[in-house]
Short mmCIF file of C-alpha atoms in Angstrom, two decimals:
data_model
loop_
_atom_site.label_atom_id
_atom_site.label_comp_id
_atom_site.label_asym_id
_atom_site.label_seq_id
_atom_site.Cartn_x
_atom_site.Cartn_y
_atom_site.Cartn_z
CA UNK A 1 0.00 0.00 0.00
CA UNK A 2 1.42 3.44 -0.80
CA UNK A 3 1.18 5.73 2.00
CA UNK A 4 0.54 9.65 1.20
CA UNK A 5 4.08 10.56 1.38
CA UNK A 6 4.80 8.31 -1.26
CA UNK A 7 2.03 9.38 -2.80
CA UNK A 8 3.16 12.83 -2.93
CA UNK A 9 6.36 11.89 -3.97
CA UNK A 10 5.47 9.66 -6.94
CA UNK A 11 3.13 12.69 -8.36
CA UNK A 12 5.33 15.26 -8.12
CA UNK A 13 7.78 13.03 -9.81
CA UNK A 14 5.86 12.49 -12.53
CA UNK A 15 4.25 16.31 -12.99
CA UNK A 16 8.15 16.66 -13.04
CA UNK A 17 9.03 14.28 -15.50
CA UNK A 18 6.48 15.37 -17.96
CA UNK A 19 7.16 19.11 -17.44
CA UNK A 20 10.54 18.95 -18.38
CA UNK A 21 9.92 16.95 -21.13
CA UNK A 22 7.47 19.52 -22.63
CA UNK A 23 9.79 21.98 -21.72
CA UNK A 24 12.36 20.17 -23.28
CA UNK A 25 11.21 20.05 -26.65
CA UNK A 26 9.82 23.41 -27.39
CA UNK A 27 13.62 24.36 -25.69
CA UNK A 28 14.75 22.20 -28.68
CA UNK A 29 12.71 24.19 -31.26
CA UNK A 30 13.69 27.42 -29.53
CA UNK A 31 17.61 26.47 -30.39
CA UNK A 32 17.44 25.34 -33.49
CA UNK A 33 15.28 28.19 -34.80
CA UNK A 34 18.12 30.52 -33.27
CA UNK A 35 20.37 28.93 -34.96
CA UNK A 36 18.90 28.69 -38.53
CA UNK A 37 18.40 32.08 -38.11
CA UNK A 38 22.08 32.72 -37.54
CA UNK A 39 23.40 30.66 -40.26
CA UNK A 40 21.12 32.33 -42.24
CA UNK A 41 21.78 36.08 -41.56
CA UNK A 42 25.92 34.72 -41.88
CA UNK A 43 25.42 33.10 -45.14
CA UNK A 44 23.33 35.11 -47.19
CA UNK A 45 24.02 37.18 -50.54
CA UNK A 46 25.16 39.92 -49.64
CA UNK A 47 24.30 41.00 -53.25
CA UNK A 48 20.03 40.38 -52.45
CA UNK A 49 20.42 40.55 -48.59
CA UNK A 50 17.43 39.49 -46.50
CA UNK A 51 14.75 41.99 -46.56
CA UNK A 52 13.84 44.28 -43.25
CA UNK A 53 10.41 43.00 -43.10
CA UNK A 54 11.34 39.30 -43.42
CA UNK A 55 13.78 39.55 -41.28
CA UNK A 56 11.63 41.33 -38.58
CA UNK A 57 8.82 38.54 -39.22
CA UNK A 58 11.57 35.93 -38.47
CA UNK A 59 12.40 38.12 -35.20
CA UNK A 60 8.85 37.82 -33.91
CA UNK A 61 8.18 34.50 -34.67
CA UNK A 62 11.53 33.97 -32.34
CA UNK A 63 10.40 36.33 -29.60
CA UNK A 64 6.97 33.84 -30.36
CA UNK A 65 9.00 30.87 -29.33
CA UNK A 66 11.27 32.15 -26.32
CA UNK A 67 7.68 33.66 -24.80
CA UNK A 68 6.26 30.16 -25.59
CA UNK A 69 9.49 28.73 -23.63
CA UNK A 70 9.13 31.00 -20.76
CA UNK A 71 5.32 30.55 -20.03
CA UNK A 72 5.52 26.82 -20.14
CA UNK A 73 8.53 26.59 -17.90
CA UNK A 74 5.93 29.13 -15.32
CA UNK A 75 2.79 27.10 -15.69
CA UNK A 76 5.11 23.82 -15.14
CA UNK A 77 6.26 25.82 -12.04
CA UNK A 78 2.77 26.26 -10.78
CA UNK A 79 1.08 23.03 -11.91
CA UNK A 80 3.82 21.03 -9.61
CA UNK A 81 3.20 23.17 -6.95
CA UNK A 82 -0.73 23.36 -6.62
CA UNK A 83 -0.31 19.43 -7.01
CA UNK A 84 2.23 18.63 -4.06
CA UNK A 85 -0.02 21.31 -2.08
CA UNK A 86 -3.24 19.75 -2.69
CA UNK A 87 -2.11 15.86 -2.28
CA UNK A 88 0.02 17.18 1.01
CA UNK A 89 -3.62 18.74 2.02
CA UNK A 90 -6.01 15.77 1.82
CA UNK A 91 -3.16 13.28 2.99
CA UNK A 92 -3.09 15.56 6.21
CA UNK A 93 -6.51 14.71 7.03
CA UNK A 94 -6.91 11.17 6.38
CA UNK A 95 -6.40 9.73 10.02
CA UNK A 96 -7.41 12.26 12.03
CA UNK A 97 -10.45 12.57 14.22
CA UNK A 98 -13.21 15.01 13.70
CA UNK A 99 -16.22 16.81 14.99
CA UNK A 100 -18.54 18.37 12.61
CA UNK A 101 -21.09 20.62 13.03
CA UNK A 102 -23.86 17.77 12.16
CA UNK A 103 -23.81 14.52 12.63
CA UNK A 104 -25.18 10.72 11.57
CA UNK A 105 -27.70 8.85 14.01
CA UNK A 106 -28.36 5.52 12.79
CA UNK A 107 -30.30 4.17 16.21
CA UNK A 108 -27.35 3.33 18.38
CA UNK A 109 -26.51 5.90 21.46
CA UNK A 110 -24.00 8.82 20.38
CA UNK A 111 -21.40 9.74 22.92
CA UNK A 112 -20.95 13.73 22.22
CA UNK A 113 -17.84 15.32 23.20
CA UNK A 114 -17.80 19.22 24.55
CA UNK A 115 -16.99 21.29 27.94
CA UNK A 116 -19.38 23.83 29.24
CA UNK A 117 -17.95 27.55 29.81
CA UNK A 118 -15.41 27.59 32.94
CA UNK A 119 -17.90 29.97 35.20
CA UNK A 120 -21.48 28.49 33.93
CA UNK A 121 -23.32 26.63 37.21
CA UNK A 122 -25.81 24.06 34.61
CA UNK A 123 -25.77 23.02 31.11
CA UNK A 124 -27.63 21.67 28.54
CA UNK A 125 -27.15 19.64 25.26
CA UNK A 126 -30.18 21.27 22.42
CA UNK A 127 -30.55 18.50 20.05
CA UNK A 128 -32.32 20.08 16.51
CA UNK A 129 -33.18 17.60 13.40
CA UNK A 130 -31.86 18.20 9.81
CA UNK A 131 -34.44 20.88 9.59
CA UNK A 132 -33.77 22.78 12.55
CA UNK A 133 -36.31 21.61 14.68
CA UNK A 134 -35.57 20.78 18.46
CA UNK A 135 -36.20 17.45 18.86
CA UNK A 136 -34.39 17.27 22.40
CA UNK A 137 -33.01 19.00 25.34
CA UNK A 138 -31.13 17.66 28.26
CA UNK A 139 -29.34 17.79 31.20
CA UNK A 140 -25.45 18.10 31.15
CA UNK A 141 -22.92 18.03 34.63
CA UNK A 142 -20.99 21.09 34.01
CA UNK A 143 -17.55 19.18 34.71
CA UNK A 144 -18.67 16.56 31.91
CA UNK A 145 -17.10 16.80 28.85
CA UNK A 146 -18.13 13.48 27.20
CA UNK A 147 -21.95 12.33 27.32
CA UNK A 148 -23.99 10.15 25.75
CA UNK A 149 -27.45 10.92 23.65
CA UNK A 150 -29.47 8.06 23.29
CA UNK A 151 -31.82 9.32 20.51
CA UNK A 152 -34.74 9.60 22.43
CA UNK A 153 -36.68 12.83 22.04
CA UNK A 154 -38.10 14.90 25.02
CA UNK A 155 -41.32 13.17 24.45
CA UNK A 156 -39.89 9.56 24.77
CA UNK A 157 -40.43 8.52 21.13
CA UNK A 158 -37.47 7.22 19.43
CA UNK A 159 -35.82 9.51 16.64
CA UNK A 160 -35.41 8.21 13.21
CA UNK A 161 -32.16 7.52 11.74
CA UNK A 162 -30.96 10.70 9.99
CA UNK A 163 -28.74 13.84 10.36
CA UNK A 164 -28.91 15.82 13.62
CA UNK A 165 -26.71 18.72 15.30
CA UNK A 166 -26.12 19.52 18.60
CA UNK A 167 -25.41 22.11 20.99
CA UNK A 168 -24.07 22.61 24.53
CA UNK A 169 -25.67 25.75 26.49
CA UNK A 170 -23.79 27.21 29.45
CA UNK A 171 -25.84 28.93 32.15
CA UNK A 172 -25.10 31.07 34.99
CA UNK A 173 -27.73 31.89 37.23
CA UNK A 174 -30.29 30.83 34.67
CA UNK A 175 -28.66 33.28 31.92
CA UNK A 176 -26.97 31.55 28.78
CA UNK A 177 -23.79 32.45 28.80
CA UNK A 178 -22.10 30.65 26.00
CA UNK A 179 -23.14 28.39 23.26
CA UNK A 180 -20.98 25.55 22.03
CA UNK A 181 -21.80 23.09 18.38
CA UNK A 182 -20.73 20.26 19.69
CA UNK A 183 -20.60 16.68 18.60
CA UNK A 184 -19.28 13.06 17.96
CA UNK A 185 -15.37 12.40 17.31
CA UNK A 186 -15.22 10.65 14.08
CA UNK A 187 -12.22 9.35 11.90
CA UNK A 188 -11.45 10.36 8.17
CA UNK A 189 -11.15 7.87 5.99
CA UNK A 190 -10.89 9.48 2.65
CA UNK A 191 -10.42 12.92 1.52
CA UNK A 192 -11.06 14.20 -1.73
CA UNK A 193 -10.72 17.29 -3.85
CA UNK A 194 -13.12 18.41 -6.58
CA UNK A 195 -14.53 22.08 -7.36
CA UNK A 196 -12.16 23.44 -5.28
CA UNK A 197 -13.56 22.28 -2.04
CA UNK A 198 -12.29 19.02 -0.04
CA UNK A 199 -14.78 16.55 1.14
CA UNK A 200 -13.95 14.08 4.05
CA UNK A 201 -15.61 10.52 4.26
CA UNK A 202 -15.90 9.20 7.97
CA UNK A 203 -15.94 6.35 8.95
CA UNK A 204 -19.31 5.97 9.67
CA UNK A 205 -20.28 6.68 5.98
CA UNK A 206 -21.00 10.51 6.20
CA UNK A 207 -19.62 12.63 3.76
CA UNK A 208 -18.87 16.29 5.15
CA UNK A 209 -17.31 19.41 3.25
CA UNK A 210 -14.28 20.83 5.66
CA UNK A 211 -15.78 23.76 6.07
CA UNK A 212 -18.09 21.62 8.42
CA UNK A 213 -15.56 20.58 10.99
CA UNK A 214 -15.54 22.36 14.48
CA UNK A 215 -12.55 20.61 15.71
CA UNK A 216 -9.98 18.44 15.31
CA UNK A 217 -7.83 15.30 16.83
CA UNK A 218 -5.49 13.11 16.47
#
């Protein structure tokens, strides 16, 4: 299995590799147009010598190809470098654990991880449904900072599988004093890259946009 150094290392190679073979051959062209023209300006008649405006058409057609030369060296430049930065990017978060500011309930308790605000005397974990509803609200020890939510709303039905977030509310005398998203530690397993955004898979099967994560572990 190749791990994402290698990875890394084996793309930039070969974004390399075919740069500079590109590069390469219009460099080729580049010489050997300088030095046709050069044989040509030393050998001609000097009875019918070239004419101004051939000679300036062969000049731009040269300044064509060293322009050509130097823009493909520059995009080879920033092709390699967008690539190593991207790969190094998504190989960074595959591994690492994740809160989100949603997550997956598929029936089976959730153990939420958050700390209440340092001066709050009671808290509370707001549980709201993929449409913003608040399906729950309960009671959290204000020295806890892991807890379990079983899935059972405040009226004792059972919630349906589906997306939920959470919050944790910090009181202090009965005044909120701090809201916190907070939510269940979950590992990437795949990151990808498309439309300029990155997506992470977890591991529980939910796919989440980075902008989405709240916090993050190793």
């Amino acid at each position: 299995m190749i791990n994402p150094t290698q990875a890394t290392t084996q793309a930039n190679t070969q974004v390399t590799s075919a740069s500079q073979s590109r590069t390469s051959s219009i460099a080729s062209d580049f010489d050997t147009f300088l030095l046709l023209m050069t044989t040509q300006a030393q050998n001609q008649d000097p009875l019918e010598p070239i004419g101004s405006a051939e000679y300036a058409s062969q000049l731009a057609q040269f300044s064509m190809v060293e322009q050509q030369v130097q823009t493909n060296d520059r995009l080879s430049e920033l092709a390699l470098t967008l690539g190593s930065v991207k790969l190094d990017e998504l190989a960074n978060w595959v591994g690492m654990s994740v809160q989100t500011t949603s997550f997956q309930f598929d029936g089976d308790p959730v153990t939420m991880h958050g700390q209440a605000a340092a001066e709050a005397d009671s808290a509370e974990m707001v549980i709201v449904d993929s449409e913003g509803t608040e399906v729950d609200r309960v009671s959290i020890p204000v020295t806890q900072s892991e807890f379990t939510w079983d899935g059972v709303a405040s009226d004792g039905s059972t919630l349906p599988p589906g997306s939920y977030s959470a919050t944790l509310e910090s009181y202090y005398e009965d005044e909120l004093i701090s809201t916190l998203s907070v939510s269940p530690f979950s590992k990437v397993v795949e990151a990808q890259a498309a439309d300029g955004t990155v997506s992470l898979t977890l591991e529980n099967g939910q796919s989440v946009p980075v902008w989405m994560v709240t916090l993050v572990s190793t």
